Coordinates of C-alpha atoms in Angstrom, one line a residue:
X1 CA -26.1 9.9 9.2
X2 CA -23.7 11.2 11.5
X3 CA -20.3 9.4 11.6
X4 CA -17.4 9.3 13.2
X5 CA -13.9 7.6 11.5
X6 CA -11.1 7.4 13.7
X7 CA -7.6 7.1 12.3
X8 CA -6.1 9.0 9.7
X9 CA -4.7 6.8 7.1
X10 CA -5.8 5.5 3.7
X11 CA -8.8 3.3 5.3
X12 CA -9.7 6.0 7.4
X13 CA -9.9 8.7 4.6
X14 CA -10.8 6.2 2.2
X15 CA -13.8 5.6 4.3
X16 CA -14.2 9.3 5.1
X17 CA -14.4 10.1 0.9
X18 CA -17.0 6.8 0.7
X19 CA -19.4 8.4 3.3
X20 CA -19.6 11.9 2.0
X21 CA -19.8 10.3 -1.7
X22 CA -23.0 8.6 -0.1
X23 CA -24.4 12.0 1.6
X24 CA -23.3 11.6 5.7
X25 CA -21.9 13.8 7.6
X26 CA -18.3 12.7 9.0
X27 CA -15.9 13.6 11.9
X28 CA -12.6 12.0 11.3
X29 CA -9.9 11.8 14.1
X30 CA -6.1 11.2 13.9
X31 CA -4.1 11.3 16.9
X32 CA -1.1 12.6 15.1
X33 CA -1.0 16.2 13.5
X34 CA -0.8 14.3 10.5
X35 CA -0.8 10.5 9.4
X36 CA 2.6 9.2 9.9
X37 CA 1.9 5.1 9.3
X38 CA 2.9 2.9 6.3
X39 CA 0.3 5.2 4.4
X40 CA 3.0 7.9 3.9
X41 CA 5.7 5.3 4.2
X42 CA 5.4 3.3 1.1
X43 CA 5.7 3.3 -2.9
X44 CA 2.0 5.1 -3.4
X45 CA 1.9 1.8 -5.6
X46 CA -1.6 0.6 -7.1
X47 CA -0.4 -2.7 -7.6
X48 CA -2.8 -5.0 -9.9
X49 CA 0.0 -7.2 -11.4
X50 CA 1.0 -9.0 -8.0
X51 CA -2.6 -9.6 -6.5
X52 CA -4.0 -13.5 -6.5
X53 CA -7.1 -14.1 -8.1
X54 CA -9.6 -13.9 -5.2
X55 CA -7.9 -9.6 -5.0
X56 CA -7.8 -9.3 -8.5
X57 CA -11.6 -7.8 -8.8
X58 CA -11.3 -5.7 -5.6
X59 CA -8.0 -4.3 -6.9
X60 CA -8.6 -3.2 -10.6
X61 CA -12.2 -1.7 -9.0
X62 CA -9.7 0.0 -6.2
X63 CA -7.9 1.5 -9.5
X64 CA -11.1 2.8 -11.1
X65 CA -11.9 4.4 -8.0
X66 CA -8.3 6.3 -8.2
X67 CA -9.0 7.7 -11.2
X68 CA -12.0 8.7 -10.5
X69 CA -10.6 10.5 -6.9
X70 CA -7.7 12.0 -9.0
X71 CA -10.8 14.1 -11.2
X72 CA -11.9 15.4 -8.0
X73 CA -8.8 16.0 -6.7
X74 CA -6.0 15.9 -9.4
X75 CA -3.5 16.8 -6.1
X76 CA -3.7 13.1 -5.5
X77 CA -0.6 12.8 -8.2
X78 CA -2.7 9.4 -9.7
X79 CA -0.7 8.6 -12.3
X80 CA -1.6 4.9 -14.7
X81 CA 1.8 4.4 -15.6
X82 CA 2.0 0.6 -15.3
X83 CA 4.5 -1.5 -14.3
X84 CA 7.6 -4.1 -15.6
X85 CA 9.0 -7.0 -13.6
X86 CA 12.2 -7.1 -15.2
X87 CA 14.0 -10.5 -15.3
X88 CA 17.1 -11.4 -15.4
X89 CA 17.7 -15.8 -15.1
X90 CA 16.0 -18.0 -17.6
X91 CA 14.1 -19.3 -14.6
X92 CA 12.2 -15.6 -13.9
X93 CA 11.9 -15.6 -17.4
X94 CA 9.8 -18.7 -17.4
X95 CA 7.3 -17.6 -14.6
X96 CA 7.0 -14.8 -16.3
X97 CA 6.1 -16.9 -19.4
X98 CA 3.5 -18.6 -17.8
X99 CA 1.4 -15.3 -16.5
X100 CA 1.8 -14.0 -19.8
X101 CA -0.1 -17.3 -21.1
X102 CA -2.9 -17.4 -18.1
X103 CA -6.5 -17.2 -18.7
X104 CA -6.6 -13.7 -16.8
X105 CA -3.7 -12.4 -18.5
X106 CA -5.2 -9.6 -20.7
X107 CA -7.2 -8.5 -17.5
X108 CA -4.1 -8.0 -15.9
X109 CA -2.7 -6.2 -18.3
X110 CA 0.2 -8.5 -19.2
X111 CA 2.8 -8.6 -21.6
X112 CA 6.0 -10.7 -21.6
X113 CA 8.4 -8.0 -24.0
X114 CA 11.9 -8.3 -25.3
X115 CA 14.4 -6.0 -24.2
X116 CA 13.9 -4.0 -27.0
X117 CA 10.3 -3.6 -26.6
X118 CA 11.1 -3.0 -22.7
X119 CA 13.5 0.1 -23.7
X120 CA 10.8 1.4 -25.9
X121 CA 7.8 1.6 -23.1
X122 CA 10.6 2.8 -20.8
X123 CA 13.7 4.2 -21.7
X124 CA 15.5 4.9 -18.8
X125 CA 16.0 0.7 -18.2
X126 CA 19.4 0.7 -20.0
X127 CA 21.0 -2.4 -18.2
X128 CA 21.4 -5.6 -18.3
X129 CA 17.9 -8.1 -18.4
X130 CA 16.3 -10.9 -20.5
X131 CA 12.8 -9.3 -20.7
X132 CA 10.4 -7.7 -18.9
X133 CA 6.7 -8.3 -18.0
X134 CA 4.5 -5.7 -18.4
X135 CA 1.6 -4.6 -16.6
X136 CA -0.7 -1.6 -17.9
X137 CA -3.0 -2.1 -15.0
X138 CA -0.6 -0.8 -12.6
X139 CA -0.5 2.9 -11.2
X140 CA 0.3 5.0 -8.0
X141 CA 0.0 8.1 -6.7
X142 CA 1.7 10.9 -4.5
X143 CA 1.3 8.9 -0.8
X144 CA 3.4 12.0 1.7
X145 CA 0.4 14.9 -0.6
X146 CA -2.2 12.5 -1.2
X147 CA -3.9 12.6 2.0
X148 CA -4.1 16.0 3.1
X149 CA -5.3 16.8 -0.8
X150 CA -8.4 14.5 -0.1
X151 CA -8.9 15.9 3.2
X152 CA -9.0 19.6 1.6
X153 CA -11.5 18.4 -1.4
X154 CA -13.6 17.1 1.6
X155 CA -13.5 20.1 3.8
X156 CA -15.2 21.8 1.2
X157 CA -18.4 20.0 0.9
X158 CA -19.3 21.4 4.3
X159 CA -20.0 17.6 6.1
X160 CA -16.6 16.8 7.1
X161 CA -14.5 18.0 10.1
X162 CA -11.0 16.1 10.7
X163 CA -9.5 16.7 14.2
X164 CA -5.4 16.2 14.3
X165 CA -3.7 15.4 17.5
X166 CA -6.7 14.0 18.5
X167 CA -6.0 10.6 20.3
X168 CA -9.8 8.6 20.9
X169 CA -9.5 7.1 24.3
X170 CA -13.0 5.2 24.8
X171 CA -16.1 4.4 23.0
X172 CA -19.4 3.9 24.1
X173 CA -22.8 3.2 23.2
X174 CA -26.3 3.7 24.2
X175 CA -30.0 4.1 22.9
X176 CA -29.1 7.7 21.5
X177 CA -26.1 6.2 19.5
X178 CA -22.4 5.8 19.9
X179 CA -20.0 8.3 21.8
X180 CA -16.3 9.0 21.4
X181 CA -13.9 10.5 24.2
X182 CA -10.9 11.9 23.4
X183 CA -7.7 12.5 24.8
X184 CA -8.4 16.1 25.6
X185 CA -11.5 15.3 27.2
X186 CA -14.0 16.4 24.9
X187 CA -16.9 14.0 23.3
X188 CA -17.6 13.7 20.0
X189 CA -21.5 12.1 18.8
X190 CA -21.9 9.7 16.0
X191 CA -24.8 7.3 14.5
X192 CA -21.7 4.9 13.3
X193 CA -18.1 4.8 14.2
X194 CA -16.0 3.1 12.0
X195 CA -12.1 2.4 13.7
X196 CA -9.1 1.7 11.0
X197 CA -6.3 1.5 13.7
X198 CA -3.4 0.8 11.1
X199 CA -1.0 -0.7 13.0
X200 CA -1.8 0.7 16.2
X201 CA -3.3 -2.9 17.7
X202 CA -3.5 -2.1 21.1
X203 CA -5.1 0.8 23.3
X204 CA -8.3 1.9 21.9
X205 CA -8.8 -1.2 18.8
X206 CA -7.8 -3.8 21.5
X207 CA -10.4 -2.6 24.3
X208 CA -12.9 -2.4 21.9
X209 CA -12.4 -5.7 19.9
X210 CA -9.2 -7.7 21.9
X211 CA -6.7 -9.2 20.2
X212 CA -7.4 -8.8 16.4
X213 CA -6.3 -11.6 14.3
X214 CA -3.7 -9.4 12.4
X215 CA 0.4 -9.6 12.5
X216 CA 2.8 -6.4 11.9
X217 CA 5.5 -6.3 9.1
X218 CA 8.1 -4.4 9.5
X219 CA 9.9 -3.0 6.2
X220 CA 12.7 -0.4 4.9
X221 CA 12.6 2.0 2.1
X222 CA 15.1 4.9 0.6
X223 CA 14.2 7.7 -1.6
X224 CA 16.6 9.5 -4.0
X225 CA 17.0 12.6 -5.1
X226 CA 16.0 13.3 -8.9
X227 CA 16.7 10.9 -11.3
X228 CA 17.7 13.4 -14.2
X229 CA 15.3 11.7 -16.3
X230 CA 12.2 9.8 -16.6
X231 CA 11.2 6.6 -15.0
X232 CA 8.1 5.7 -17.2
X233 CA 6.9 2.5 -15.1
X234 CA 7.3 1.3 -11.5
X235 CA 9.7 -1.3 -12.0
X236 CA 10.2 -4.3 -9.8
X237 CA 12.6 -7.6 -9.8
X238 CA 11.9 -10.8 -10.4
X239 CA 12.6 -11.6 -6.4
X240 CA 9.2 -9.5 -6.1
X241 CA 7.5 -12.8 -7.9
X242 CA 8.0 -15.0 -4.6
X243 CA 6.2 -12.2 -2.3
X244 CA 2.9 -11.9 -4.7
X245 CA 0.3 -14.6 -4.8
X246 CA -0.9 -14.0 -8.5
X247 CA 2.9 -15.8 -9.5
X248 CA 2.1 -19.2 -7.5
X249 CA 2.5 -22.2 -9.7
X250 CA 4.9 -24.8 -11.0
X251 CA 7.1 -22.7 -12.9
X252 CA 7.6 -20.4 -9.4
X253 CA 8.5 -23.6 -7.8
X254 CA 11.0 -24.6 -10.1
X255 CA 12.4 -20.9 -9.4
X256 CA 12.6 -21.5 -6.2
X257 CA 14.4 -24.6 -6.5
X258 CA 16.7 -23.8 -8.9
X259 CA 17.5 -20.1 -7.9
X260 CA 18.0 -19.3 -4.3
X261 CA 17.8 -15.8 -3.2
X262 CA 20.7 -13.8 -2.8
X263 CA 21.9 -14.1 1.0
X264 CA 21.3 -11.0 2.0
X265 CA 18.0 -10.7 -0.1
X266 CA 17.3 -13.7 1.7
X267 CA 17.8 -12.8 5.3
X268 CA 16.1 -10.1 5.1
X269 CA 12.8 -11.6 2.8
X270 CA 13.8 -8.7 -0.2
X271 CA 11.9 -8.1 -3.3
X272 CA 12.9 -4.7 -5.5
X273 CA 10.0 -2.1 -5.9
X274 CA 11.1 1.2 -7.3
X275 CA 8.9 4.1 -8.5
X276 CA 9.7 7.7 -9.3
X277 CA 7.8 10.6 -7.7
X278 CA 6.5 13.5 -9.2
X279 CA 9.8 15.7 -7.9
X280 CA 11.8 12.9 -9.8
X281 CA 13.3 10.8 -7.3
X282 CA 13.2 7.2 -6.6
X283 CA 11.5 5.6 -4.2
X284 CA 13.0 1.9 -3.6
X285 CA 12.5 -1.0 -1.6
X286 CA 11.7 -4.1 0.2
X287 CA 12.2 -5.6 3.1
X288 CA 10.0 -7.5 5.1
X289 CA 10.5 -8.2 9.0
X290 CA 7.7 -10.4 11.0
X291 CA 9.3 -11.6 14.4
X292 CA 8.2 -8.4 17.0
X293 CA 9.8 -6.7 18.7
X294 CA 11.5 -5.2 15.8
X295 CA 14.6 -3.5 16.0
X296 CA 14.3 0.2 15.6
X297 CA 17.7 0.4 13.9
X298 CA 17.4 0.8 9.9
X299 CA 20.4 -2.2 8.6
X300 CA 22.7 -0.9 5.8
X301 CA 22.8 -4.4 3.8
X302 CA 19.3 -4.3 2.0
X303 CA 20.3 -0.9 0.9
X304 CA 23.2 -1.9 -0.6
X305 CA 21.5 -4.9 -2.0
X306 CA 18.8 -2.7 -3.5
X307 CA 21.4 -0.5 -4.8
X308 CA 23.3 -2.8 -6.6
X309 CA 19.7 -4.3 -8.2
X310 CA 18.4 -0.9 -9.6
X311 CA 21.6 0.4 -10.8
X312 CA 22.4 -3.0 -12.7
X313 CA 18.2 -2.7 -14.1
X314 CA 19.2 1.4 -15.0
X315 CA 22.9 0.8 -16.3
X316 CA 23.6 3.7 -14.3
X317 CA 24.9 5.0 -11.3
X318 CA 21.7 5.8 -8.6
X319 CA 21.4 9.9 -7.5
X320 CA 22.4 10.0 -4.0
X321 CA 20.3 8.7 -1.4
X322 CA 18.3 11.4 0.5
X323 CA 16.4 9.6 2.9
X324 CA 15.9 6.3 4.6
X325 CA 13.1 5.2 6.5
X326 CA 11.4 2.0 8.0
X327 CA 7.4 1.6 8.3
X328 CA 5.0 -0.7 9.7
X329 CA 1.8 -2.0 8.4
X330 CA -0.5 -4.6 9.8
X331 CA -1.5 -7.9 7.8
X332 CA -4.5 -10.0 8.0
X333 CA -4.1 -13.8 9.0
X334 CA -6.3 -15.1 6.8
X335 CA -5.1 -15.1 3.7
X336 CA -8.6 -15.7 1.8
X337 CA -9.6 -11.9 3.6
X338 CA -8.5 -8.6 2.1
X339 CA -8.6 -7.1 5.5
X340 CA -10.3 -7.9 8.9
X341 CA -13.3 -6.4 9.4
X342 CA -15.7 -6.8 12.6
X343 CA -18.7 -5.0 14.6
X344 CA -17.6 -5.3 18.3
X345 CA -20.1 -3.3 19.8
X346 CA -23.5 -2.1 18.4
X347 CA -23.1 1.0 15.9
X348 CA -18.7 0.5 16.2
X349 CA -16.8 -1.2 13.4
X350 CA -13.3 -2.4 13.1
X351 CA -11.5 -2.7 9.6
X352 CA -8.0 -3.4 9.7
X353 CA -5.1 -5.3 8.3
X354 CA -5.1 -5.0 4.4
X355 CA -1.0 -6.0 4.9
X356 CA 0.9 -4.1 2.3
X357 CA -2.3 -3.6 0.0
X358 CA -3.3 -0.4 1.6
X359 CA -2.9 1.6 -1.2
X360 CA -3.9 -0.4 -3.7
X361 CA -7.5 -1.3 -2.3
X362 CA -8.0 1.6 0.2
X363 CA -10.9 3.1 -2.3
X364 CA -12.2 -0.4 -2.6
X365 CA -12.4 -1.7 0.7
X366 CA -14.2 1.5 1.7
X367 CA -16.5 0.9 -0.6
X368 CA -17.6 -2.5 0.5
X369 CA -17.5 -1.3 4.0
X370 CA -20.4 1.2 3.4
X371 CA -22.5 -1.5 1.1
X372 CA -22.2 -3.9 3.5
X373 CA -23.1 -1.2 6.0
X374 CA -25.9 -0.3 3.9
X375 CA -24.8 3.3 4.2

């Protein structure tokens, strides 16, 4: 089968590596010269620990599938170095408690440590914390190299052609199958044309399927230079336990109650994610922003909040900050859906708006695509 995927990001390649896995012949379009979205703008995090329980299965399959990418194309960077929420009240120390004690804990991979036992899985966390919960589950991989490396592994089988700066302007169908124009004029022919927009929700994915039922999230992000040393695990706050489902429950509540957000953590909706890339610097973050239009100014605060967080979780001062970026993703409404996915035109798909689970479930959201396709 001859198909057509247009947009370059994780679900587009993600989709692109399912179908030439099956045996088709692909054509994958990106209207940059190279994806620029919250794929290359986020922690390369494949995050198991945070997902509720209806993700849970799609998630540690999207990890599997990660591994088995990074044999085929070790350039990938995957890397299943786990994680630790790190807590620092007596009240994130309880919610922490009670995922340790769930039913599903073990297939999560969790493990409520000491600080002793947190210093020996990752020595680099020298500062001041009650405990840490550990996930082994947890992994990431190289999201700026990651890309182009699958793109090169898929060049070589001979089906695959990927055309950058190439912006598809209108789809159409007919008896003979489904046609693509593109910005420069040309047409490209496909059997199936699957569309993973990102957060591009208007032009081409809104004429072909209107409004989609997703909303955009704005966030910021920093990146250090080299630590010096090694981070062993991504590490995250206990503020990161109000943004993940899997941590819903009455000892949450009672977090919330007791232990407001720090203001600026607050304003700003702020969790701490931190993981070290392969040159050794940090990448660190959250915010989260919802209200369009959003500001196209980064805001100093949440750095310096984030700062403050990772050095205290370190006991040491950060390397100096080398860049700073904000990123937009697109999110899903439904909160029961791991992204939206619709046919809006005979032999033309839609899949879109995994929010900020990209990463993790790209392999595994491309993979029900295709079954569910019947590819």
């Amino acid at each position: 089968m001859r198909i057509a995927i247009v947009g370059g990001g994780i679900l587009g390649t993600a989709h692109a590596d399912e179908a030439i896995r099956r045996g088709h012949d692909v054509v994958h379009l990106e209207r940059e010269l190279e994806a620029r979205g919250a794929t290359v703008r986020n922690f390369g995090l494949v995050w198991v620990s945070g997902r509720a329980e209806h993700e849970l299965d799609a998630s540690l399959r999207s990890r599997e599938l990660w591994a088995d990418l990074a044999r085929r194309v070790p350039e990938i960077g995957f890397r299943a170095a786990g994680s630790m929420t790190l807590l620092r009240t007596p009240e994130e120390v309880a919610v922490a408690e009670d995922m340790a004690a769930r039913d599903d804990a073990e297939v999560r991979g969790f493990s409520l440590l000491e600080p002793d036992d947190v210093r020996a899985v990752n020595p680099a966390l020298r500062g001041k914390f009650l405990a840490g919960l550990h996930c082994t589950r947890d992994g990431a991989v190289e999201s700026r190299t990651a890309l182009p490396a699958i793109r090169r592994h898929l060049a070589a089988s001979g089906r695959y052609t990927f055309h950058a700066g190439t912006e598809a302007r209108e789809i159409t169908t007919s008896a003979a199958g489904v046609r693509i124009r593109d910005d420069h004029d040309r047409t490209f022919e496909a059997d199936l044309v699957i569309v993973c927009p990102g957060a591009s929700l208007g032009g081409l994915a809104r004429d072909l399927a209107g409004d989609l039922p997703l909303r955009r999230v704005r966030l910021q992000m920093m990146q250090t230079a080299p630590l010096g040393e090694a981070l062993t695990t991504a590490i995250a706050d206990g503020d990161s336990m109000r943004y993940y489902p899997a941590f819903a429950g009455s000892a949450l509540d009672a977090l919330r109650a007791a232990q407001p957000q720090e203001p600026t953590a607050a304003e700003h909706r702020m969790q701490l994610l931190c993981v070290q890339r392969l040159h050794g610097g940090l990448t660190i973050g959250d915010t989260h922003e919802y209200d369009e239009p959003f500001d196209f100014d980064v805001d100093e605060a949440p750095y310096r909040h984030l700062t403050s967080v990772v050095e205290e979780l370190l006991g040491r001062d950060l390397p100096p900050v080398v860049k700073r970026w904000a990123g937009v993703y697109s999110q899903c409404l439904d909160p029961t859906r791991l992204v939206h996915r619709a046919q809006p035109a005979d032999g033309v798909w839609v899949v879109a708006g995994p929010g900020g689970r990209g990463m993790t479930l790209g392999p595994a959201l491309a993979e029900q695509t295709a079954d569910q396709l019947a590819l």
